[in-house]
Amino acid sequence: MTETSHNQKSGLLMESVARFSSDDLRADQHSRSFALAEPFEVRAPIPETWSVRPRFARSALGFEAVVTIDAQTSLYGTGEVAGSLRRNGTVTEVWAKQPFRIEENGTVIPNYDEASKSLYQAHPWVMGVRADGTSFGVLADTTFRLRIDLTDGIRLACKEPFSVIVVEGDSPQELVQQLSAIVGRIDLPPHWALGYHQSRFSYYPDAKVCEIADEFRRRAIPCDVIWIDIHYMDEYKVYTFDPERFPDPGSTNAYLHERGLRAVWILDPAVKAEPGYSVFDQGIAGGHFLCDRQGRLYLGTTWPGEAAFPDFTHPETRAWWKRLTRAFLEHGADGLWVDLNEPSLILPLGAELPEDLQHAGGGELPAGDHARYHNVYGMLMAKATYEAMREARPERRPFVLSRSNYLGGHRYAATWTGDNVSSWTHLPWSVSMVLNLGLSGQPVSGPDIGGFTGSPSPELFAHWIGVGALLPFSRTHCGLKGDQEPWSFGAATEVTARKALERRYRLMPYLYTLFHEASQTGLPVARPVFFADPTDLSLREEDHAFLLGGDILVVPKLTHHDPHEFHLPRGRWRELTLVAENPSADPALPVMRLRDGAIVPLGPGGQSTSEAFSAPITLLISLDENGVAEGKLYQDSGEGFGCADQDYLLTTYRAVQEVSRVEIRIIDQEGRRPRLEGEVHLELLTDRGTVRGRCHAEQNVFVLPLDSR
């Protein structure tokens, strides 16, 4: 991680980015930033015309910064939070933790609700959208526990002094791009990571993993990845395999690969305290574990029992973790899942690591206590795991999923919304949480489809996979209770799930183009509806419907009884059909609409992403009132890093209606990758139906005749 060194306290870092520092902040406390992707030095004084100026003060919590806002300013962001999209009136504790909820009978349940002030990730970021659509963002540049109080303006409070970075943008889109310019952007994931993922806690033994894979292929339900949770381990010891359940993990991975599927395996940070267990012995010998102030080894209770926790601030510990990970990857895992890395304990419920544990630091990281490094523990673990994958397989793109992270950690890992509940309350949060993560710099996220805790009804699962198939990261995951595969809920739900996933796989070229856009601009894949018109105040609280990119509007049904009153953008958005479906006949499938003036690339679909990215391409067109439409298509190998050397093709298409035909031209292209040979299919949405045609991909002008009736 490149940490940021500051020689001056306050000033402009970029034209639209300013840093404000309290006089209480000492030079040694101002020496670094985990959020920023690279060093940013002060370039100039902050101009007098700068509108957002935090006011620093002492408070009961220590130190605070206050930003006043107008009454019609809407607030968003704050990272991973349950509840509604708009955050005005809420309080968030920026402190990564496994949330627990206490039932009326006193039972402690490991999940969250709208009252949970802290979840697994830490994003000290608030985004504001003014009435006129102009936007600003406020980043509290601290890793310590932070309170974000949005009940009256923006009030940030922390026991340690901190600086505040303010970002300005003419629109919310520009603001997100400005944020990503300082906190970094994602690398393109491999094609297969965009596919559908099937997981549970857990699929075991290895024969069960193979059975699930075969069932997907037998039932012709699209799927790319099977996930393998902690029950593969020998007594839950990280980097081991149970000799009876998974005696030959390489063969398990090979079995999946032969069927066009990938495997993601889990890693936990906790190392079982067992002399003779090589990972523990190496950790002790290398001084890799967290200790208390007296230098005594800290042990906490988690899945393997008493366990020690690696100190990822120490360069030699990160190097050790990477060596272990590279060896683990030799068995053929395609992706890695780092979990419980807040870090969390299993017992007693709700317990956390003591804040006075000591981190050794080293290199650019100073020694410090756990209060300072707790919020970035997951980020440091994810980064070490990501780098291990890059080193082990330099020709392949890493895929890491991390439960805990910090603002900027999207550079190393995707995420999901944690241990949600199989309920109609948690279903709509799948959308609002993904949207706020996207507005906080993390464009790759999704929920556990169907809910992790509990067991969904067939109707609930059908609606959940209907919308979950259209979110950036699409994975079903569940706990030990009940089965949650698409066929587990009866024939009717299986049909819905298949159609939902067929939609996703037809959309692959468009989705991948959006992921490319996220890698270049920071714009999220899934976007709030108010992005379509930031000046329309009626859209500010819409958090059931959402946009995929700027061109597709998704209108799902996420309530069981009480209907949701949708607030949708003005203009014409034509309903589109991607597969043999009738959305009105299946209320579990969201209605999808295409913006007038847009061209969206589609693929043939299929059972895997390798099929979904094959030719032919379909250009789906909806002309605006002037008879014009535009759209882009990004293509590369879907693997490796050749795109950095121009091995890609980014094509811009423009359609113009003439008297009796529509001409579609290639008006711009980037990259040196050859255009795929074969046909291009054309589909034009009109008031009288869909007009279809086809032509050769090698042409620069495609002609679609219109019915003259």
XYZ file of C-alpha atoms in Angstrom:
709
model
C 0.000 0.000 0.000
C 1.314 3.415 -0.900
C 0.723 5.581 2.135
C 0.466 9.342 1.963
C 3.010 11.723 3.420
C 2.001 15.328 4.076
C 4.398 18.204 4.633
C 1.704 20.840 5.087
C -1.581 20.620 6.896
C -4.278 22.383 4.883
C -4.648 23.327 1.247
C -5.709 22.170 -2.202
C -4.641 18.648 -3.155
C -6.315 18.931 -6.563
C -8.450 21.587 -8.188
C -11.622 20.133 -6.661
C -10.093 18.499 -3.563
C -9.069 20.355 -0.409
C -7.745 19.184 2.931
C -8.639 20.928 6.183
C -6.764 20.150 9.377
C -7.462 20.977 12.967
C -4.845 22.918 14.899
C -4.950 20.022 17.392
C -3.431 17.680 14.803
C 0.279 17.185 15.464
C 2.707 16.598 12.609
C 3.244 12.947 13.595
C -0.529 12.375 13.559
C -0.781 13.905 10.093
C 1.743 11.631 8.443
C -0.358 9.118 6.623
C -3.609 8.216 4.875
C -4.884 4.697 4.252
C -7.749 5.940 2.090
C -5.694 7.781 -0.526
C -4.165 5.671 -3.288
C -1.013 7.749 -3.685
C 0.747 10.698 -2.057
C -0.996 14.027 -2.545
C 0.876 17.131 -1.497
C -0.685 20.521 -0.909
C -0.532 22.438 -4.201
C -2.052 25.779 -3.264
C -3.994 27.584 -0.555
C -7.723 26.945 -0.359
C -9.512 29.746 -2.241
C -11.789 32.096 -0.340
C -14.674 31.012 -2.585
C -14.494 27.393 -1.355
C -18.000 26.654 -0.132
C -17.687 23.632 2.204
C -15.504 24.471 5.187
C -15.574 22.129 8.193
C -15.512 23.758 11.620
C -13.242 22.010 14.124
C -13.974 21.902 17.844
C -13.494 19.866 21.013
C -16.389 17.662 22.087
C -17.343 15.044 24.653
C -16.027 12.393 22.244
C -12.729 14.227 21.856
C -12.498 16.099 18.585
C -15.124 16.910 15.997
C -15.594 18.537 12.618
C -18.939 20.056 11.654
C -20.274 20.864 8.188
C -23.551 22.748 7.884
C -25.885 21.939 4.995
C -28.969 23.414 3.375
C -32.353 21.914 4.169
C -32.716 20.354 0.696
C -29.273 18.750 0.648
C -29.489 14.956 0.523
C -26.794 12.857 2.192
C -25.514 9.448 1.057
C -22.502 7.202 1.356
C -21.148 6.194 4.793
C -20.201 2.873 3.205
C -21.817 -0.356 4.333
C -24.956 0.576 6.251
C -28.365 -1.067 6.540
C -31.543 0.872 5.893
C -32.584 3.452 3.361
C -30.392 4.963 0.650
C -30.737 8.557 1.873
C -28.782 8.915 5.125
C -30.153 12.217 6.492
C -31.092 11.774 10.155
C -28.894 8.714 10.776
C -25.904 8.005 12.998
C -23.106 5.667 11.896
C -20.200 4.368 13.949
C -17.259 3.831 11.616
C -15.915 0.740 13.348
C -15.586 -2.575 11.526
C -17.343 -5.285 13.493
C -19.431 -8.428 13.277
C -22.873 -7.062 14.191
C -25.059 -8.864 16.703
C -28.738 -8.356 17.374
C -30.439 -9.201 20.681
C -33.859 -10.865 20.364
C -36.705 -10.142 22.788
C -35.974 -13.390 24.637
C -32.366 -12.335 25.141
C -30.907 -14.545 22.400
C -27.969 -12.981 20.624
C -28.155 -13.371 16.838
C -25.162 -12.631 14.547
C -26.814 -10.346 12.023
C -27.899 -6.754 11.665
C -30.908 -4.496 11.337
C -31.575 -0.820 10.636
C -30.542 0.100 14.171
C -27.046 -1.352 13.733
C -24.653 1.582 13.735
C -21.578 -0.452 12.734
C -21.129 -3.224 10.200
C -18.129 -5.060 8.777
C -16.550 -2.193 6.849
C -15.317 1.294 7.638
C -15.982 4.137 5.207
C -15.533 7.565 6.846
C -17.184 9.299 3.881
C -20.355 11.351 3.422
C -21.695 12.482 0.043
C -23.975 15.495 -0.239
C -26.209 16.411 -3.187
C -27.599 19.938 -3.135
C -30.983 20.952 -4.527
C -29.432 22.122 -7.796
C -27.622 18.794 -8.281
C -24.154 20.062 -7.448
C -22.405 17.778 -4.998
C -19.722 17.593 -2.349
C -18.102 14.910 -0.247
C -16.514 14.884 3.185
C -13.838 12.324 4.078
C -12.636 12.056 7.676
C -9.052 10.959 7.114
C -8.625 8.792 10.194
C -8.511 5.076 10.936
C -9.698 5.507 14.524
C -13.278 4.878 15.581
C -15.402 7.692 14.139
C -18.972 8.776 14.744
C -20.875 10.199 11.749
C -23.944 12.071 12.975
C -26.228 13.242 10.158
C -29.188 14.279 12.319
C -28.363 17.969 11.879
C -25.904 18.595 9.101
C -22.691 16.554 9.157
C -20.940 16.059 12.489
C -17.813 13.895 12.621
C -16.408 12.968 16.034
C -13.332 10.979 17.085
C -11.182 10.619 20.201
C -8.122 11.562 18.136
C -7.732 14.749 16.053
C -8.067 14.244 12.308
C -8.037 16.053 9.000
C -11.007 16.373 6.664
C -10.773 16.092 2.896
C -13.545 17.906 1.018
C -14.331 17.024 -2.600
C -16.481 19.161 -4.903
C -18.334 18.153 -8.067
C -20.796 19.767 -10.461
C -22.883 16.565 -10.271
C -22.973 13.408 -8.148
C -21.368 11.529 -11.045
C -18.486 14.003 -11.149
C -18.136 13.804 -7.381
C -17.777 10.008 -7.423
C -15.192 10.324 -10.172
C -13.290 12.894 -8.105
C -13.421 10.585 -5.080
C -12.047 7.684 -7.117
C -9.264 9.922 -8.421
C -7.857 10.133 -4.894
C -8.839 6.768 -3.333
C -8.165 4.693 -6.454
C -10.177 2.532 -8.823
C -10.690 -1.177 -9.308
C -8.719 -3.356 -11.652
C -10.865 -5.204 -14.169
C -12.003 -8.556 -12.744
C -11.800 -11.733 -14.819
C -14.841 -12.536 -16.940
C -15.867 -15.426 -14.705
C -16.207 -13.177 -11.644
C -19.166 -11.436 -13.355
C -21.043 -14.733 -13.532
C -23.416 -16.215 -10.985
C -21.847 -17.662 -7.804
C -23.330 -20.436 -5.639
C -22.248 -20.793 -2.013
C -23.316 -22.033 1.377
C -21.924 -22.600 4.842
C -20.783 -25.193 3.726
C -20.700 -27.572 0.777
C -18.901 -30.650 2.081
C -17.487 -33.209 1.540
C -15.880 -32.807 -1.866
C -18.517 -35.099 -3.412
C -21.177 -32.522 -2.471
C -19.284 -29.783 -4.290
C -19.157 -31.963 -7.408
C -22.848 -32.833 -7.054
C -23.839 -29.146 -6.940
C -21.731 -28.446 -10.029
C -23.321 -31.312 -11.953
C -26.800 -30.230 -10.947
C -26.323 -26.734 -12.351
C -25.183 -28.125 -15.658
C -27.883 -30.823 -15.746
C -30.637 -28.271 -15.096
C -29.162 -25.723 -17.556
C -29.045 -22.962 -14.927
C -26.239 -20.475 -15.684
C -23.431 -20.553 -13.137
C -19.696 -19.833 -13.094
C -18.475 -20.346 -9.539
C -18.916 -22.754 -6.611
C -17.698 -21.486 -3.235
C -16.095 -23.625 -0.536
C -16.494 -22.464 3.072
C -14.560 -23.371 6.225
C -15.637 -27.016 6.506
C -12.919 -27.982 4.029
C -10.308 -27.243 6.706
C -8.818 -29.755 9.135
C -10.370 -28.677 12.460
C -10.817 -25.173 10.999
C -7.074 -24.639 10.785
C -6.303 -22.149 8.037
C -4.213 -23.449 5.089
C -5.107 -27.073 5.864
C -7.504 -29.607 4.316
C -9.648 -32.131 6.153
C -8.198 -35.535 5.217
C -11.645 -37.146 4.969
C -13.814 -34.335 3.585
C -11.275 -32.873 1.123
C -8.385 -35.324 0.773
C -7.487 -34.059 -2.723
C -8.477 -30.396 -3.215
C -6.639 -30.241 -6.521
C -8.930 -32.908 -7.945
C -11.994 -31.029 -6.677
C -10.876 -27.882 -8.459
C -10.073 -29.859 -11.606
C -13.553 -31.418 -11.540
C -15.125 -27.952 -11.525
C -12.814 -26.680 -14.252
C -13.755 -29.586 -16.511
C -17.372 -28.399 -16.278
C -16.585 -24.783 -17.023
C -16.838 -23.727 -13.373
C -14.432 -21.949 -11.023
C -13.778 -22.400 -7.314
C -13.402 -19.794 -4.574
C -12.018 -20.999 -1.227
C -12.215 -19.221 2.120
C -9.348 -18.076 4.354
C -9.745 -16.771 7.903
C -7.110 -14.711 9.710
C -7.327 -16.618 13.014
C -4.599 -19.277 13.428
C -5.331 -22.140 15.823
C -3.027 -22.005 18.856
C -1.750 -25.556 18.582
C 1.946 -26.367 18.930
C 2.894 -28.714 16.115
C 0.545 -27.019 13.656
C 3.027 -25.580 11.181
C 1.254 -22.277 10.551
C 1.055 -21.552 14.279
C 4.635 -22.605 14.855
C 5.851 -20.387 12.003
C 3.814 -17.482 13.353
C 5.346 -17.833 16.817
C 8.882 -18.196 15.469
C 8.494 -15.186 13.176
C 6.796 -12.928 15.711
C 3.801 -12.602 13.388
C 0.962 -12.491 15.958
C -0.651 -9.665 17.926
C 0.447 -9.294 21.540
C -0.657 -7.211 24.521
C 1.305 -4.322 26.033
C 3.443 -6.735 28.026
C 4.403 -8.639 24.890
C 2.234 -11.662 25.737
C 0.565 -13.520 22.865
C -3.099 -12.626 22.508
C -5.516 -15.526 21.977
C -9.211 -15.226 21.134
C -11.898 -17.846 20.586
C -12.990 -18.411 17.023
C -13.821 -21.404 14.771
C -10.707 -23.477 15.597
C -10.933 -22.619 19.312
C -8.219 -20.478 20.851
C -6.447 -18.674 18.038
C -3.782 -16.074 17.378
C -4.155 -13.180 14.933
C -1.513 -12.101 12.398
C -0.232 -8.537 12.645
C -0.672 -7.369 9.048
C 1.009 -4.020 9.798
C 4.327 -5.882 9.924
C 5.987 -6.276 6.483
C 7.495 -9.661 7.384
C 4.068 -10.912 8.497
C 2.500 -9.847 5.209
C 5.327 -11.599 3.347
C 4.731 -14.746 5.433
C 0.993 -14.626 4.696
C 1.721 -14.272 1.003
C 4.023 -17.314 1.047
C 1.308 -19.401 2.690
C -1.267 -18.139 0.189
C 0.912 -18.864 -2.841
C 1.362 -22.450 -1.634
C -2.388 -22.778 -1.069
C -3.087 -21.622 -4.618
C -1.029 -24.486 -6.023
C -4.090 -26.687 -5.427
C -5.941 -24.799 -8.164
C -8.304 -22.387 -6.400
C -9.434 -19.611 -8.757
C -10.384 -16.990 -6.172
C -10.007 -16.372 -2.445
C -12.493 -15.250 0.177
C -11.121 -13.577 3.305
C -13.650 -13.608 6.122
C -13.977 -12.648 9.799
C -11.233 -10.096 9.188
C -12.756 -7.179 11.108
C -11.182 -9.107 12.951
C -13.999 -10.971 14.717
C -14.256 -13.521 17.481
C -16.895 -16.262 17.603
C -17.164 -16.445 21.417
C -18.237 -14.764 23.516
C -20.836 -13.354 21.137
C -20.168 -9.703 20.440
C -16.612 -9.772 21.780
C -13.895 -7.825 19.964
C -10.124 -7.779 20.074
C -8.855 -5.452 22.822
C -8.023 -1.989 21.542
C -4.725 -1.930 23.433
C -3.217 -4.851 21.535
C 0.071 -3.821 19.953
C 0.824 -3.691 16.213
C 4.539 -3.749 15.416
C 4.309 -1.781 12.185
C 7.385 -1.481 10.024
C 8.422 0.157 6.803
C 5.969 2.986 6.184
C 3.632 1.899 8.995
C 4.462 3.124 12.513
C 3.902 0.947 15.549
C 0.528 1.534 17.155
C -2.284 0.001 19.133
C -5.288 -1.881 17.791
C -7.518 1.170 18.247
C -5.490 2.757 15.456
C -5.310 -0.252 13.130
C -8.567 -2.114 13.776
C -10.486 -0.437 10.942
C -7.776 -1.265 8.386
C -7.060 -4.831 9.535
C -9.334 -6.301 6.856
C -7.888 -3.994 4.205
C -4.315 -5.040 5.029
C -5.274 -8.730 4.934
C -7.108 -8.305 1.626
C -4.129 -6.453 0.140
C -1.669 -9.171 1.181
C -3.970 -11.841 -0.265
C -4.446 -9.907 -3.505
C -0.689 -9.429 -3.889
C -0.110 -13.138 -3.266
C -2.434 -13.958 -6.149
C -0.670 -11.469 -8.425
C 2.711 -12.976 -7.546
C 1.580 -16.600 -7.851
C -0.200 -16.081 -11.178
C 1.095 -12.983 -12.920
C -0.807 -13.931 -16.070
C -4.200 -14.049 -14.305
C -6.397 -11.405 -12.706
C -6.900 -11.951 -8.973
C -10.356 -12.210 -7.472
C -10.577 -11.583 -3.735
C -13.753 -11.110 -1.696
C -13.319 -9.500 1.713
C -15.917 -9.138 4.433
C -14.106 -6.279 6.131
C -12.443 -3.347 4.432
C -11.694 0.351 4.697
C -12.302 3.205 2.279
C -9.935 2.563 -0.628
C -9.812 -1.184 -0.053
C -11.833 -1.764 -3.215
C -8.448 -1.620 -4.939
C -7.830 -5.138 -3.607
C -11.151 -6.849 -3.036
C -14.841 -6.989 -3.842
C -17.313 -7.266 -0.986
C -20.776 -8.399 0.016
C -23.267 -7.107 2.548
C -22.543 -9.714 5.207
C -24.790 -11.967 7.253
C -28.184 -10.696 6.184
C -31.508 -12.277 7.096
C -34.030 -14.191 4.985
C -36.756 -11.591 5.354
C -38.712 -9.101 3.270
C -37.099 -6.366 5.376
C -33.574 -7.294 4.293
C -34.491 -7.800 0.637
C -34.771 -4.068 -0.271
C -31.592 -3.349 1.703
C -29.809 -5.475 -0.898
C -30.264 -2.536 -3.258
C -29.739 0.420 -0.915
C -26.591 -1.092 0.626
C -25.046 -1.833 -2.765
C -25.876 1.696 -3.935
C -24.307 3.378 -0.905
C -21.209 1.196 -1.212
C -20.974 2.332 -4.835
C -21.257 5.955 -3.729
C -18.449 5.247 -1.231
C -15.975 4.090 -3.875
C -16.751 0.337 -3.906
C -18.395 -0.556 -7.254
C -18.280 -4.371 -6.827
C -20.688 -5.650 -4.193
C -23.863 -7.636 -3.703
C -25.930 -9.371 -1.007
C -26.256 -12.979 0.035
C -29.171 -13.776 -2.279
C -31.973 -15.341 -0.266
C -30.459 -14.238 3.032
C -27.768 -15.918 5.140
C -29.687 -16.359 8.390
C -32.982 -18.234 8.277
C -34.624 -19.864 5.288
C -36.558 -17.907 2.639
C -39.947 -18.871 1.296
C -40.060 -19.779 -2.398
C -41.658 -16.386 -3.129
C -38.971 -14.462 -1.220
C -36.124 -16.343 -2.880
C -37.650 -15.805 -6.324
C -37.835 -12.036 -5.809
C -34.349 -11.970 -4.295
C -32.653 -13.779 -7.148
C -34.688 -11.681 -9.589
C -32.981 -8.514 -8.372
C -29.743 -10.149 -7.196
C -29.054 -11.374 -10.714
C -28.807 -7.717 -11.779
C -26.439 -6.456 -9.062
C -22.670 -6.164 -9.664
C -21.709 -9.198 -7.558
C -24.291 -11.971 -7.815
C -23.999 -14.769 -5.231
C -26.424 -16.948 -3.304
C -25.098 -17.838 0.141
C -26.801 -19.280 3.196
C -26.145 -20.732 6.623
C -26.565 -24.241 7.948
C -30.361 -24.188 7.885
C -32.052 -25.338 4.678
C -30.950 -25.571 1.061
C -30.773 -22.483 -1.106
C -29.948 -23.608 -4.612
C -32.262 -22.339 -7.356
C -33.993 -25.742 -7.562
C -34.529 -26.030 -3.790
C -37.850 -24.174 -3.774
C -39.846 -26.093 -6.374
C -40.298 -26.014 -10.124
C -41.868 -22.551 -10.385
C -39.065 -20.834 -8.448
C -36.467 -22.734 -10.467
C -37.986 -21.359 -13.672
C -37.834 -17.815 -12.269
C -34.238 -18.259 -11.140
C -33.205 -19.621 -14.518
C -34.786 -16.685 -16.347
C -33.247 -14.195 -13.911
C -29.783 -15.629 -14.513
C -30.330 -15.906 -18.255
C -30.984 -12.165 -18.188
C -27.674 -11.553 -16.452
C -25.770 -13.690 -18.911
C -27.300 -11.921 -21.916
C -26.251 -8.627 -20.333
C -22.610 -9.696 -19.928
C -21.144 -7.438 -22.674
C -22.956 -4.429 -21.187
C -22.027 -5.333 -17.598
C -18.384 -5.802 -18.554
C -18.427 -2.446 -20.326
C -19.700 -0.914 -17.063
C -16.951 -2.653 -15.069
C -14.444 -1.181 -17.512
C -16.011 2.235 -16.977
C -15.684 1.755 -13.202
C -11.999 0.883 -13.640
C -11.440 4.095 -15.629
C -13.726 6.606 -13.916
C -14.825 5.141 -10.585
C -18.499 5.338 -11.524
C -20.400 2.459 -9.897
C -22.010 -0.318 -11.925
C -25.306 -0.001 -10.036
C -26.355 3.630 -9.578
C -29.155 5.417 -7.741
C -32.056 6.607 -9.851
C -31.339 10.248 -8.967
C -28.224 9.981 -11.183
C -30.645 10.227 -14.139
C -31.658 13.741 -13.007
C -29.857 15.083 -9.919
C -32.121 18.159 -9.844
C -35.321 16.098 -9.473
C -35.830 16.058 -5.701
C -38.527 13.369 -5.982
C -35.832 10.834 -6.951
C -33.600 11.391 -3.919
C -35.180 8.689 -1.741
C -35.866 6.078 -4.431
C -33.939 2.999 -3.322
C -35.879 0.069 -4.767
C -35.390 0.943 -8.414
C -31.843 1.551 -9.627
C -29.815 2.143 -12.758
C -27.376 -0.247 -14.377
C -24.902 2.214 -15.795
C -26.666 5.163 -17.327
C -28.909 3.331 -19.773
C -30.903 0.547 -18.077
C -33.500 1.199 -15.393
C -34.327 -1.750 -13.106
C -37.716 -1.665 -11.365
C -38.014 -4.645 -9.005
C -40.735 -5.714 -6.586
C -39.060 -5.852 -3.177
C -42.074 -5.709 -0.851
C -44.374 -8.523 0.191
C -47.658 -6.780 0.987
C -47.431 -2.989 1.053
C -46.702 -1.710 -2.467
C -43.713 0.568 -2.954
C -44.417 3.950 -4.518
C -41.760 4.249 -7.204
C -40.172 7.559 -8.134
C -38.791 7.142 -11.631
C -36.918 9.599 -13.852
C -38.636 11.680 -16.492
C -38.262 10.847 -20.161
C -39.091 7.716 -22.063
C -37.670 4.422 -20.866
C -38.900 1.601 -23.088
C -39.487 -1.803 -21.528
C -37.084 -4.423 -22.803
C -37.146 -8.213 -22.914
C -33.898 -10.150 -22.820
C -35.038 -13.777 -22.819
C -38.226 -15.713 -23.436
C -40.094 -14.075 -20.588
C -43.158 -12.111 -19.725
C -42.277 -9.858 -16.786
C -45.895 -9.039 -16.075
C -46.602 -12.763 -15.764
C -43.746 -13.263 -13.274
C -43.754 -10.490 -10.655
C -40.505 -11.816 -9.172
C -38.606 -10.598 -12.228
C -37.866 -6.867 -12.181
C -39.151 -4.773 -15.063
C -36.228 -3.487 -17.118
C -36.315 -0.333 -19.229
C -33.921 1.139 -21.768
C -33.292 4.877 -21.921
C -34.221 6.597 -25.160
C -31.026 7.561 -26.937
C -29.101 4.502 -25.744
C -27.415 1.568 -27.466
C -26.731 -1.396 -25.180
C -24.573 -4.383 -26.244
C -25.894 -7.857 -25.447
C -24.442 -11.322 -25.898
C -25.896 -14.733 -26.692
C -26.210 -15.781 -23.044
C -25.309 -19.349 -22.171
C -24.405 -21.459 -19.158
C -21.085 -19.755 -18.433
C -19.351 -16.460 -19.070
C -17.157 -18.131 -21.684
C -20.343 -18.702 -23.676
C -21.859 -15.339 -22.760
C -18.889 -13.415 -24.158
C -18.768 -15.322 -27.419
C -20.195 -13.935 -30.667
C -22.653 -12.794 -31.846
C -23.112 -9.364 -30.298
C -26.569 -7.799 -30.309
C -26.932 -4.011 -30.350
C -30.148 -3.075 -28.568
C -31.216 0.403 -29.695
C -33.753 2.922 -28.459
C -33.778 6.171 -30.460
C -34.425 9.489 -28.783
C -36.900 12.101 -29.992
C -34.364 13.228 -32.590
C -33.910 9.720 -33.954
C -30.407 9.321 -32.489
C -28.790 6.856 -30.059
C -25.245 6.109 -28.848
C -23.538 3.414 -26.822
C -20.216 1.727 -26.100
C -18.888 -1.827 -26.061
C -15.671 -2.808 -24.295
C -13.991 -6.104 -25.210
C -10.797 -7.829 -24.154
C -9.615 -11.356 -23.353
C -11.370 -11.366 -19.974
C -8.172 -12.522 -18.317
C -4.647 -11.258 -17.768
C -3.342 -7.730 -18.179
C -2.936 -7.374 -21.921
C -5.461 -4.551 -21.794
C -2.706 -2.393 -20.303
C -0.815 -2.864 -23.584
C -3.748 -1.902 -25.816
C -5.030 -5.496 -26.174
C -8.645 -4.350 -25.983
C -11.297 -2.831 -28.194
C -13.578 -0.021 -27.039
C -16.147 0.750 -29.717
C -18.562 3.677 -29.795
C -21.696 3.138 -31.887
C -24.073 5.836 -33.108
C -27.492 5.176 -34.632
C -29.334 7.759 -36.744
C -32.787 7.339 -38.249
C -33.211 8.164 -41.909
C -36.568 8.115 -43.753
C -36.970 4.353 -44.038
C -33.999 2.950 -42.204
C -31.666 3.344 -39.251
C -27.933 3.553 -39.895
C -25.608 2.406 -37.124
C -22.011 3.541 -37.498
C -18.805 2.974 -35.588
C -17.826 6.546 -34.799
C -14.851 5.832 -32.558
C -12.694 2.959 -31.364
C -9.731 2.507 -29.049
C -7.260 -0.331 -28.613
C -5.544 -2.748 -30.944
C -7.597 -5.893 -30.333
C -9.069 -7.291 -33.576
C -12.820 -7.075 -33.953
C -14.576 -10.439 -33.621
C -15.667 -11.879 -36.909
C -19.225 -12.975 -37.559
C -22.577 -11.305 -37.418
C -23.891 -8.395 -35.396
C -27.560 -8.630 -34.510
C -29.610 -5.433 -34.371
C -32.733 -4.859 -32.289
C -34.553 -1.530 -32.404
C -37.208 -0.861 -29.769
C -40.117 1.137 -31.204
C -43.657 1.980 -30.176
C -44.917 -0.709 -32.550
C -42.585 -3.450 -31.392
C -39.027 -4.589 -31.999
C -37.408 -4.318 -35.436
C -34.655 -6.898 -35.954
C -31.817 -7.287 -38.430
C -28.279 -8.537 -38.749
C -25.081 -7.646 -40.557
C -21.397 -8.486 -40.670
C -19.209 -7.377 -37.777
C -16.491 -6.173 -40.145
C -18.702 -3.393 -41.517
C -18.420 0.134 -40.160
C -21.988 1.001 -41.175
C -24.933 -1.244 -40.292
C -28.298 -0.634 -41.928
C -31.588 -1.621 -40.334
C -34.587 -1.224 -42.708
C -37.792 0.082 -41.134
C -41.312 -1.023 -41.836
C -42.844 1.764 -43.950
C -46.397 0.976 -42.931
